[in-house]
PDB file of C-alpha atoms and ligand atoms in Angstrom:
ATOM      1  CA  MET E  53     -14.782   3.924  19.439  1.00 59.00           C
ATOM      2  CA  VAL E  54     -14.724   0.134  18.928  1.00 59.00           C
ATOM      3  CA  HIS E  55     -12.331   0.664  16.016  1.00 58.00           C
ATOM      4  CA  PHE E  56     -10.046   2.798  18.225  1.00 58.00           C
ATOM      5  CA  ILE E  57      -9.926   0.202  21.028  1.00 59.00           C
ATOM      6  CA  VAL E  58      -9.348  -2.715  18.638  1.00 58.00           C
ATOM      7  CA  SER E  59      -6.566  -0.830  16.809  1.00 60.00           C
ATOM      8  CA  ARG E  60      -4.843   0.046  20.102  1.00 59.00           C
ATOM      9  CA  CYS E  61      -4.987  -3.597  21.334  1.00 59.00           C
ATOM     10  CA  PHE E  62      -3.656  -4.899  18.024  1.00 57.00           C
ATOM     11  CA  SER E  63      -0.841  -2.382  17.958  1.00 58.00           C
ATOM     12  CA  SER E  64       0.169  -3.487  21.519  1.00 61.00           C
ATOM     13  CA  PHE E  65       0.189  -7.079  20.257  1.00 62.00           C
ATOM     14  CA  GLU E  66       2.494  -6.096  17.360  1.00 61.00           C
ATOM     15  CA  ARG E  67       4.749  -4.205  19.773  1.00 62.00           C
ATOM     16  CA  ALA E  68       4.975  -7.319  21.998  1.00 62.00           C
ATOM     17  CA  LEU E  69       5.976  -9.390  18.934  1.00 60.00           C
ATOM     18  CA  SER E  70       8.932  -7.088  18.358  1.00 63.00           C
ATOM     19  CA  LEU E  71      10.213  -7.056  21.955  1.00 60.00           C
ATOM     20  CA  ARG E  72      12.524 -10.013  21.518  1.00 60.00           C
ATOM     21  CA  ALA E  73      14.070  -8.724  18.298  1.00 63.00           C
ATOM     22  CA  LYS E  74      17.829  -8.268  18.376  1.00 67.00           C
ATOM     23  CA  ARG E  75      19.001  -4.721  17.914  1.00 68.00           C
ATOM     24  CA  GLY E  76      20.040  -4.329  14.268  1.00 75.00           C
ATOM     25  CA  PRO E  77      22.123  -1.712  12.452  1.00 82.00           C
ATOM     26  CA  ASP E  78      21.126   1.946  12.750  1.00 92.00           C
ATOM     27  CA  ALA E  79      21.247   2.658   9.024  1.00 96.00           C
ATOM     28  CA  HIS E  80      21.530   1.032   5.613  1.00 96.00           C
ATOM     29  CA  GLU E  81      23.073   2.853   2.649  1.00 95.00           C
ATOM     30  CA  GLY E  82      22.858   6.087   4.617  1.00 95.00           C
ATOM     31  CA  VAL E  83      19.135   5.780   5.416  1.00 97.00           C
ATOM     32  CA  ALA E  84      18.033   5.175   9.036  1.00 97.00           C
ATOM     33  CA  ILE E  85      16.435   1.850   9.953  1.00 97.00           C
ATOM     34  CA  PRO E  86      13.161   2.063  11.923  1.00 97.00           C
ATOM     35  CA  PRO E  87      12.798   0.554  15.409  1.00 96.00           C
ATOM     36  CA  ALA E  88      11.632  -3.082  15.564  1.00 96.00           C
ATOM     37  CA  HIS E  89       8.025  -2.318  16.553  1.00 95.00           C
ATOM     38  CA  LEU E  90       7.551  -0.078  13.488  1.00 97.00           C
ATOM     39  CA  ILE E  91       9.094  -2.697  11.203  1.00 96.00           C
ATOM     40  CA  THR E  92       6.692  -5.263  12.690  1.00 95.00           C
ATOM     41  CA  ALA E  93       3.711  -2.976  12.048  1.00 94.00           C
ATOM     42  CA  VAL E  94       4.396  -2.974   8.296  1.00 95.00           C
ATOM     43  CA  SER E  95       6.053  -6.348   7.727  1.00 93.00           C
ATOM     44  CA  GLY E  96       4.467  -8.577  10.381  1.00 91.00           C
ATOM     45  CA  THR E  97       7.949  -9.503  11.707  1.00 92.00           C
ATOM     46  CA  PRO E  98      10.758  -7.425  13.228  1.00 94.00           C
ATOM     47  CA  HIS E  99      13.443  -8.837  10.878  1.00 95.00           C
ATOM     48  CA  VAL E 100      15.518  -6.006   9.424  1.00 96.00           C
ATOM     49  CA  ASP E 101      16.827  -8.092   6.514  1.00 96.00           C
ATOM     50  CA  ARG E 102      13.331  -8.994   5.377  1.00 96.00           C
ATOM     51  CA  PHE E 103      12.209  -5.382   5.745  1.00 97.00           C
ATOM     52  CA  LEU E 104      15.083  -4.143   3.578  1.00 97.00           C
ATOM     53  CA  ASP E 105      14.955  -6.929   1.036  1.00 97.00           C
ATOM     54  CA  GLY E 106      11.131  -6.796   0.688  1.00 97.00           C
ATOM     55  CA  GLY E 107      11.159  -3.020   0.237  1.00 97.00           C
ATOM     56  CA  HIS E 108      13.933  -3.227  -2.351  1.00 98.00           C
ATOM     57  CA  LYS E 109      12.072  -5.896  -4.313  1.00 97.00           C
ATOM     58  CA  ALA E 110       8.841  -3.889  -4.146  1.00 97.00           C
ATOM     59  CA  ALA E 111      10.513  -0.744  -5.523  1.00 97.00           C
ATOM     60  CA  SER E 112      12.272  -2.717  -8.292  1.00 97.00           C
ATOM     61  CA  GLY E 113       8.989  -4.489  -9.107  1.00 97.00           C
ATOM     62  CA  ILE E 114       7.219  -1.148  -9.535  1.00 98.00           C
ATOM     63  CA  ARG E 115      10.012   0.105 -11.773  1.00 98.00           C
ATOM     64  CA  ASP E 116       9.753  -3.087 -13.872  1.00 97.00           C
ATOM     65  CA  ILE E 117       5.979  -3.117 -14.317  1.00 98.00           C
ATOM     66  CA  LEU E 118       6.096   0.560 -15.341  1.00 98.00           C
ATOM     67  CA  ARG E 119       8.865  -0.145 -17.838  1.00 98.00           C
ATOM     68  CA  LYS E 120       7.025  -3.163 -19.246  1.00 98.00           C
ATOM     69  CA  ASN E 121       4.086  -0.855 -19.990  1.00 98.00           C
ATOM     70  CA  GLY E 122       6.156   1.894 -21.573  1.00 98.00           C
ATOM     71  CA  TYR E 123       6.657   4.191 -18.557  1.00 98.00           C
ATOM     72  CA  ASP E 124       9.864   5.261 -16.875  1.00 97.00           C
ATOM     73  CA  VAL E 125       9.630   5.996 -13.152  1.00 97.00           C
ATOM     74  CA  GLU E 126      12.291   8.628 -13.658  1.00 96.00           C
ATOM     75  CA  ARG E 127       9.918  10.571 -15.896  1.00 96.00           C
ATOM     76  CA  LEU E 128       7.086  10.737 -13.364  1.00 97.00           C
ATOM     77  CA  PRO E 129       7.840  14.050 -11.654  1.00 97.00           C
ATOM     78  CA  SER E 130       5.610  13.660  -8.602  1.00 98.00           C
ATOM     79  CA  ILE E 131       5.052  10.349  -6.790  1.00 98.00           C
ATOM     80  CA  LEU E 132       2.882   9.456  -3.778  1.00 98.00           C
ATOM     81  CA  ASP E 133       3.362   6.315  -1.663  1.00 98.00           C
ATOM     82  CA  PHE E 134      -0.100   5.879  -0.143  1.00 98.00           C
ATOM     83  CA  GLY E 135       0.019   3.907   3.136  1.00 98.00           C
ATOM     84  CA  CYS E 136       3.798   4.298   3.134  1.00 98.00           C
ATOM     85  CA  GLY E 137       4.213   3.055   6.715  1.00 98.00           C
ATOM     86  CA  CYS E 138       7.775   3.676   7.907  1.00 98.00           C
ATOM     87  CA  GLY E 139       9.059   3.905   4.328  1.00 98.00           C
ATOM     88  CA  ARG E 140       9.887   0.272   3.549  1.00 98.00           C
ATOM     89  CA  VAL E 141       9.512   1.085  -0.175  1.00 98.00           C
ATOM     90  CA  LEU E 142       9.921   4.869  -0.193  1.00 98.00           C
ATOM     91  CA  ARG E 143      13.485   4.579   1.180  1.00 98.00           C
ATOM     92  CA  TRP E 144      14.591   2.919  -2.063  1.00 97.00           C
ATOM     93  CA  TRP E 145      13.657   5.971  -4.171  1.00 97.00           C
ATOM     94  CA  LYS E 146      16.298   8.210  -2.597  1.00 96.00           C
ATOM     95  CA  GLY E 147      18.165   8.305  -5.938  1.00 94.00           C
ATOM     96  CA  LEU E 148      15.033   9.586  -7.727  1.00 93.00           C
ATOM     97  CA  SER E 149      14.880  12.633  -5.488  1.00 89.00           C
ATOM     98  CA  LYS E 150      18.399  13.563  -6.622  1.00 88.00           C
ATOM     99  CA  GLY E 151      17.035  13.667 -10.173  1.00 88.00           C
ATOM    100  CA  GLY E 152      14.451  16.271  -9.108  1.00 90.00           C
ATOM    101  CA  ILE E 153      11.485  13.931  -8.649  1.00 96.00           C
ATOM    102  CA  GLU E 154       9.187  14.944  -5.784  1.00 98.00           C
ATOM    103  CA  LEU E 155       8.585  12.090  -3.376  1.00 98.00           C
ATOM    104  CA  HIS E 156       5.634  12.054  -0.998  1.00 98.00           C
ATOM    105  CA  GLY E 157       4.225   9.526   1.413  1.00 98.00           C
ATOM    106  CA  THR E 158       1.115   9.458   3.549  1.00 98.00           C
ATOM    107  CA  ASP E 159      -0.213   7.062   6.165  1.00 98.00           C
ATOM    108  CA  TYR E 160      -3.020   7.070   8.676  1.00 96.00           C
ATOM    109  CA  ASN E 161      -0.762   5.605  11.382  1.00 97.00           C
ATOM    110  CA  ARG E 162       0.790   8.713  12.928  1.00 97.00           C
ATOM    111  CA  LYS E 163       3.772   6.901  14.498  1.00 97.00           C
ATOM    112  CA  LEU E 164       4.821   5.294  11.211  1.00 98.00           C
ATOM    113  CA  ALA E 165       4.344   8.456   9.155  1.00 98.00           C
ATOM    114  CA  THR E 166       6.138  10.666  11.673  1.00 98.00           C
ATOM    115  CA  TRP E 167       9.119   8.337  11.782  1.00 98.00           C
ATOM    116  CA  ALA E 168       9.298   8.328   7.977  1.00 98.00           C
ATOM    117  CA  ASP E 169       8.947  12.095   7.717  1.00 98.00           C
ATOM    118  CA  ILE E 170      11.823  12.669  10.142  1.00 98.00           C
ATOM    119  CA  ASN E 171      14.119   9.933   8.884  1.00 98.00           C
ATOM    120  CA  LEU E 172      13.608  10.035   5.115  1.00 97.00           C
ATOM    121  CA  PRO E 173      14.595  13.645   4.431  1.00 96.00           C
ATOM    122  CA  PHE E 174      14.321  13.163   0.656  1.00 97.00           C
ATOM    123  CA  ALA E 175      10.536  12.566   0.977  1.00 98.00           C
ATOM    124  CA  LYS E 176       7.724  14.586   2.494  1.00 98.00           C
ATOM    125  CA  VAL E 177       5.476  12.366   4.581  1.00 98.00           C
ATOM    126  CA  ALA E 178       2.024  13.335   5.902  1.00 98.00           C
ATOM    127  CA  VAL E 179      -0.611  11.801   8.141  1.00 98.00           C
ATOM    128  CA  ASN E 180      -4.122  11.221   6.775  1.00 98.00           C
ATOM    129  CA  ARG E 181      -7.344   9.944   8.287  1.00 97.00           C
ATOM    130  CA  LEU E 182      -8.704   6.459   7.724  1.00 97.00           C
ATOM    131  CA  LYS E 183     -11.082   7.920   5.127  1.00 97.00           C
ATOM    132  CA  PRO E 184     -10.389  10.670   2.575  1.00 98.00           C
ATOM    133  CA  PRO E 185      -9.842  13.471   1.827  1.00 98.00           C
ATOM    134  CA  THR E 186      -6.137  14.206   2.056  1.00 98.00           C
ATOM    135  CA  GLN E 187      -4.788  17.738   2.103  1.00 97.00           C
ATOM    136  CA  TYR E 188      -3.166  17.558  -1.336  1.00 98.00           C
ATOM    137  CA  PRO E 189      -4.618  19.738  -4.104  1.00 98.00           C
ATOM    138  CA  ASN E 190      -6.293  18.330  -7.244  1.00 98.00           C
ATOM    139  CA  SER E 191      -4.018  16.781  -9.910  1.00 97.00           C
ATOM    140  CA  ARG E 192      -1.015  16.859  -7.578  1.00 98.00           C
ATOM    141  CA  PHE E 193       0.603  13.541  -8.603  1.00 98.00           C
ATOM    142  CA  ASP E 194       1.721  11.673 -11.739  1.00 98.00           C
ATOM    143  CA  PHE E 195       1.909   8.326  -9.982  1.00 98.00           C
ATOM    144  CA  ILE E 196       0.365   6.880  -6.810  1.00 98.00           C
ATOM    145  CA  TYR E 197       1.129   3.451  -5.461  1.00 98.00           C
ATOM    146  CA  ALA E 198      -0.393   1.586  -2.502  1.00 98.00           C
ATOM    147  CA  ILE E 199       1.394  -1.584  -1.489  1.00 98.00           C
ATOM    148  CA  SER E 200      -0.456  -3.917   0.829  1.00 97.00           C
ATOM    149  CA  VAL E 201      -2.880  -1.181   1.933  1.00 98.00           C
ATOM    150  CA  PHE E 202      -6.246  -2.055   0.332  1.00 98.00           C
ATOM    151  CA  THR E 203      -5.497  -5.552   1.647  1.00 97.00           C
ATOM    152  CA  HIS E 204      -6.433  -4.127   5.088  1.00 97.00           C
ATOM    153  CA  LEU E 205      -9.417  -1.926   4.251  1.00 97.00           C
ATOM    154  CA  PRO E 206     -13.145  -2.686   3.965  1.00 97.00           C
ATOM    155  CA  GLU E 207     -14.975  -1.971   0.725  1.00 97.00           C
ATOM    156  CA  GLN E 208     -16.412   1.488   1.436  1.00 97.00           C
ATOM    157  CA  HIS E 209     -13.009   2.805   2.466  1.00 97.00           C
ATOM    158  CA  GLN E 210     -11.423   1.464  -0.726  1.00 98.00           C
ATOM    159  CA  ILE E 211     -14.074   2.978  -2.989  1.00 98.00           C
ATOM    160  CA  ALA E 212     -13.681   6.327  -1.242  1.00 98.00           C
ATOM    161  CA  TRP E 213      -9.881   6.168  -1.669  1.00 98.00           C
ATOM    162  CA  MET E 214     -10.184   5.327  -5.379  1.00 98.00           C
ATOM    163  CA  THR E 215     -12.279   8.491  -5.814  1.00 98.00           C
ATOM    164  CA  GLU E 216      -9.651  10.445  -3.901  1.00 98.00           C
ATOM    165  CA  PHE E 217      -6.861   8.993  -6.078  1.00 98.00           C
ATOM    166  CA  ARG E 218      -8.731  10.205  -9.188  1.00 98.00           C
ATOM    167  CA  ARG E 219      -8.834  13.665  -7.668  1.00 98.00           C
ATOM    168  CA  LEU E 220      -5.128  13.589  -6.784  1.00 98.00           C
ATOM    169  CA  LEU E 221      -3.863  12.208 -10.098  1.00 98.00           C
ATOM    170  CA  ARG E 222      -3.172  14.310 -13.161  1.00 97.00           C
ATOM    171  CA  PRO E 223      -5.096  13.339 -16.305  1.00 94.00           C
ATOM    172  CA  ASP E 224      -3.545  10.052 -17.479  1.00 95.00           C
ATOM    173  CA  GLY E 225      -1.855   9.614 -14.071  1.00 98.00           C
ATOM    174  CA  LEU E 226      -0.912   6.097 -13.027  1.00 98.00           C
ATOM    175  CA  LEU E 227      -1.967   3.974 -10.071  1.00 98.00           C
ATOM    176  CA  PHE E 228      -0.304   0.788  -8.838  1.00 98.00           C
ATOM    177  CA  LEU E 229      -2.036  -1.461  -6.276  1.00 98.00           C
ATOM    178  CA  SER E 230      -0.963  -4.702  -4.652  1.00 98.00           C
ATOM    179  CA  LEU E 231      -3.897  -6.890  -3.607  1.00 98.00           C
ATOM    180  CA  HIS E 232      -4.606 -10.312  -2.109  1.00 97.00           C
ATOM    181  CA  GLY E 233      -5.984 -12.371  -5.000  1.00 96.00           C
ATOM    182  CA  ALA E 234      -6.767 -15.985  -5.837  1.00 95.00           C
ATOM    183  CA  SER E 235      -3.412 -17.242  -4.550  1.00 95.00           C
ATOM    184  CA  TYR E 236      -4.847 -16.824  -1.028  1.00 94.00           C
ATOM    185  CA  ARG E 237      -7.470 -19.445  -1.761  1.00 92.00           C
ATOM    186  CA  TYR E 238      -5.881 -21.838   0.747  1.00 92.00           C
ATOM    187  CA  ARG E 239      -6.908 -19.435   3.548  1.00 91.00           C
ATOM    188  CA  PHE E 240     -10.604 -19.327   2.648  1.00 94.00           C
ATOM    189  CA  SER E 241     -13.507 -21.116   4.281  1.00 95.00           C
ATOM    190  CA  ASN E 242     -15.912 -22.758   1.824  1.00 96.00           C
ATOM    191  CA  SER E 243     -18.349 -19.868   2.027  1.00 96.00           C
ATOM    192  CA  GLU E 244     -15.581 -17.296   1.530  1.00 96.00           C
ATOM    193  CA  TRP E 245     -14.372 -19.188  -1.532  1.00 96.00           C
ATOM    194  CA  ARG E 246     -17.913 -19.286  -2.948  1.00 96.00           C
ATOM    195  CA  ARG E 247     -18.221 -15.528  -2.512  1.00 97.00           C
ATOM    196  CA  PHE E 248     -14.731 -14.877  -3.886  1.00 97.00           C
ATOM    197  CA  SER E 249     -15.250 -17.049  -6.948  1.00 96.00           C
ATOM    198  CA  SER E 250     -18.502 -15.293  -7.760  1.00 97.00           C
ATOM    199  CA  GLY E 251     -16.602 -11.994  -7.876  1.00 97.00           C
ATOM    200  CA  GLU E 252     -17.388 -10.662  -4.388  1.00 97.00           C
ATOM    201  CA  LEU E 253     -14.848  -8.923  -2.207  1.00 97.00           C
ATOM    202  CA  VAL E 254     -14.068 -10.932   0.956  1.00 97.00           C
ATOM    203  CA  VAL E 255     -13.391  -8.853   4.072  1.00 96.00           C
ATOM    204  CA  ARG E 256     -12.371 -10.260   7.428  1.00 96.00           C
ATOM    205  CA  ARG E 257     -12.473  -8.366  10.747  1.00 95.00           C
ATOM    206  CA  ARG E 258     -13.532  -5.025   9.309  1.00 92.00           C
ATOM    207  CA  VAL E 259     -13.469  -3.643  12.854  1.00 93.00           C
ATOM    208  CA  GLY E 260      -9.672  -3.569  12.510  1.00 94.00           C
ATOM    209  CA  ALA E 261      -9.866  -1.409   9.336  1.00 94.00           C
ATOM    210  CA  GLY E 262      -6.443  -0.039   8.415  1.00 93.00           C
ATOM    211  CA  SER E 263      -4.488  -2.483  10.600  1.00 92.00           C
ATOM    212  CA  ASN E 264      -3.127  -5.928   9.799  1.00 90.00           C
ATOM    213  CA  LEU E 265      -6.046  -7.366  11.779  1.00 93.00           C
ATOM    214  CA  CYS E 266      -8.418  -6.626   8.881  1.00 94.00           C
ATOM    215  CA  ASN E 267      -7.790  -8.728   5.771  1.00 95.00           C
ATOM    216  CA  THR E 268      -9.372  -8.171   2.390  1.00 97.00           C
ATOM    217  CA  PHE E 269      -9.248 -10.438  -0.663  1.00 97.00           C
ATOM    218  CA  HIS E 270      -9.882  -9.173  -4.200  1.00 98.00           C
ATOM    219  CA  PRO E 271     -11.220 -11.362  -7.023  1.00 98.00           C
ATOM    220  CA  GLU E 272      -9.999 -10.264 -10.462  1.00 98.00           C
ATOM    221  CA  LEU E 273     -13.611  -9.661 -11.559  1.00 98.00           C
ATOM    222  CA  TYR E 274     -14.266  -7.347  -8.641  1.00 98.00           C
ATOM    223  CA  VAL E 275     -11.213  -5.224  -9.420  1.00 98.00           C
ATOM    224  CA  ARG E 276     -12.082  -5.016 -13.120  1.00 98.00           C
ATOM    225  CA  ASN E 277     -15.808  -4.362 -12.672  1.00 97.00           C
ATOM    226  CA  VAL E 278     -16.043  -2.347  -9.460  1.00 98.00           C
ATOM    227  CA  LEU E 279     -12.810  -1.113  -7.904  1.00 98.00           C
ATOM    228  CA  SER E 280     -11.228   0.240 -11.076  1.00 98.00           C
ATOM    229  CA  LYS E 281     -14.168   2.532 -11.952  1.00 97.00           C
ATOM    230  CA  GLY E 282     -12.718   5.711 -13.462  1.00 97.00           C
ATOM    231  CA  PHE E 283      -9.454   3.933 -14.357  1.00 98.00           C
ATOM    232  CA  ARG E 284      -8.307   1.735 -17.228  1.00 98.00           C
ATOM    233  CA  VAL E 285      -6.546  -1.448 -16.138  1.00 98.00           C
ATOM    234  CA  ILE E 286      -3.341  -1.563 -18.141  1.00 98.00           C
ATOM    235  CA  ASP E 287      -1.671  -4.529 -16.490  1.00 98.00           C
ATOM    236  CA  PHE E 288      -2.607  -7.311 -14.097  1.00 98.00           C
ATOM    237  CA  ILE E 289      -0.012  -9.811 -12.903  1.00 98.00           C
ATOM    238  CA  PRO E 290      -1.298 -12.539 -10.592  1.00 97.00           C
ATOM    239  CA  GLU E 291       1.148 -12.852  -7.641  1.00 96.00           C
ATOM    240  CA  GLY E 292       3.275 -10.244  -9.424  1.00 95.00           C
ATOM    241  CA  ALA E 293       3.733  -7.721  -6.601  1.00 97.00           C
ATOM    242  CA  MET E 294       7.388  -8.215  -5.746  1.00 95.00           C
ATOM    243  CA  GLY E 295       8.346  -7.845  -2.084  1.00 92.00           C
ATOM    244  CA  SER E 296       4.785  -8.602  -0.910  1.00 89.00           C
ATOM    245  CA  PRO E 297       4.789 -12.336  -1.559  1.00 86.00           C
ATOM    246  CA  HIS E 298       1.794 -13.717  -3.424  1.00 93.00           C
ATOM    247  CA  GLN E 299      -0.018 -10.399  -3.822  1.00 97.00           C
ATOM    248  CA  ASP E 300      -1.373  -9.497  -7.250  1.00 97.00           C
ATOM    249  CA  ALA E 301       0.026  -6.481  -9.090  1.00 98.00           C
ATOM    250  CA  TRP E 302      -2.392  -4.025 -10.761  1.00 98.00           C
ATOM    251  CA  LEU E 303      -1.403  -1.049 -12.891  1.00 98.00           C
ATOM    252  CA  MET E 304      -4.135   1.408 -13.910  1.00 98.00           C
ATOM    253  CA  ARG E 305      -4.384   4.722 -15.720  1.00 98.00           C
ATOM    254  CA  ARG E 306      -6.763   7.468 -14.665  1.00 98.00           C
ATOM    255  CA  LEU E 307      -9.580   8.054 -17.141  1.00 96.00           C
ATOM    256  CA  GLU E 308     -10.861  11.513 -17.947  1.00 87.00           C
ATOM    257  CA  THR E 309     -14.468  10.526 -17.259  1.00 81.00           C
ATOM    258  CA  LEU E 310     -16.028   7.993 -14.922  1.00 77.00           C
TER     259      LEU E 310
HETATM  260  C1  LIG Y 631       1.001  -3.841   5.598  1.00 88.97           C
HETATM  261  S1  LIG Y 631       1.389  -2.170   5.841  1.00 88.97           S
HETATM  262  C2  LIG Y 631       2.281  -1.776   4.366  1.00 88.97           C
HETATM  263  C3  LIG Y 631       3.074  -0.510   4.483  1.00 88.97           C
HETATM  264  C4  LIG Y 631       3.854  -0.108   3.218  1.00 88.97           C
HETATM  265  N1  LIG Y 631       2.982   0.150   2.108  1.00 88.97           N
HETATM  266  C5  LIG Y 631       4.847  -1.182   2.867  1.00 88.97           C
HETATM  267  O1  LIG Y 631       4.706  -1.813   1.805  1.00 88.97           O
HETATM  268  O2  LIG Y 631       5.742  -1.384   3.668  1.00 88.97           O
HETATM  269  C6  LIG Y 631      -0.161  -1.340   5.560  1.00 88.97           C
HETATM  270  C7  LIG Y 631      -0.046   0.162   5.741  1.00 88.97           C
HETATM  271  O3  LIG Y 631      -1.237   0.793   5.300  1.00 88.97           O
HETATM  272  C8  LIG Y 631      -1.510   1.845   6.200  1.00 88.97           C
HETATM  273  N2  LIG Y 631      -2.926   2.191   6.050  1.00 88.97           N
HETATM  274  C9  LIG Y 631      -3.986   1.422   6.296  1.00 88.97           C
HETATM  275  N3  LIG Y 631      -5.124   2.104   6.061  1.00 88.97           N
HETATM  276  C10 LIG Y 631      -4.754   3.325   5.625  1.00 88.97           C
HETATM  277  C11 LIG Y 631      -5.477   4.483   5.216  1.00 88.97           C
HETATM  278  N4  LIG Y 631      -6.801   4.516   5.216  1.00 88.97           N
HETATM  279  N5  LIG Y 631      -4.779   5.564   4.843  1.00 88.97           N
HETATM  280  C12 LIG Y 631      -3.421   5.535   4.823  1.00 88.97           C
HETATM  281  N6  LIG Y 631      -2.690   4.483   5.229  1.00 88.97           N
HETATM  282  C13 LIG Y 631      -3.358   3.384   5.618  1.00 88.97           C
HETATM  283  C14 LIG Y 631      -1.131   1.259   7.548  1.00 88.97           C
HETATM  284  O4  LIG Y 631      -1.011   2.227   8.550  1.00 88.97           O
HETATM  285  C15 LIG Y 631       0.186   0.586   7.195  1.00 88.97           C
HETATM  286  O5  LIG Y 631       1.264   1.454   7.255  1.00 88.97           O
END
């Protein structure tokens, strides 16, 4: 109940932030542009240019980190954008769908997911709950990515989602995460920094779980030793998540056994 009330209040605050935004174009490269309040909910500002540019950089960054590690996004037949919002990143994969790749998105925010499902006809977008499971069958996807999503979830939710991702990924399936790492040090209090540097996850305002009100910071040690259980870390690039400035980029492969 508290979570529901807090989320509603915060979403009204984000809507108020977007009220003064100028009306932008209706579409870009043939794909509809979301209304300002939905852009604000995923980007923190209503600016259309930043929304488009950030999403484009994020998609290119994913393509690059896959390529660097010997994978081609065009050879991953089934892709899930977890926490896809209103499709800031998903919209840039339109060309992949023409090559027969199945594109899916899911988000726990019904308004964002519904907008994306209606307006990105090349992807199938669902709504999930704050905690797993989803409705997808086992081994449904070759690649799952979650950009700036675990950055807004408390620990138990993240662990539960990592277990769900293992269920959803095919053997050897790939997972990309963008996380707040050590570059956010300037935001920490002394006690938060002590916890972070000893490898503990730092979570702020867990009552806002799933919204931008809740902020989570991931030490490298925590990701390697705890979060990535059941996965092999194949790449870690500090501040390397393009389009989500200063977030760390993590690429992992699903392991057969835990
Ligand atoms: C900062 S936004 C980023 C959205 C999108 N990934 C992007 O890069 O534009 C965080 C997103 O995560 C979604 N989210 C948070 N918790 C979630 C959960 N448990 N399941 C699915 N989506 C979640 C939010 O609704 C929101 O759309």
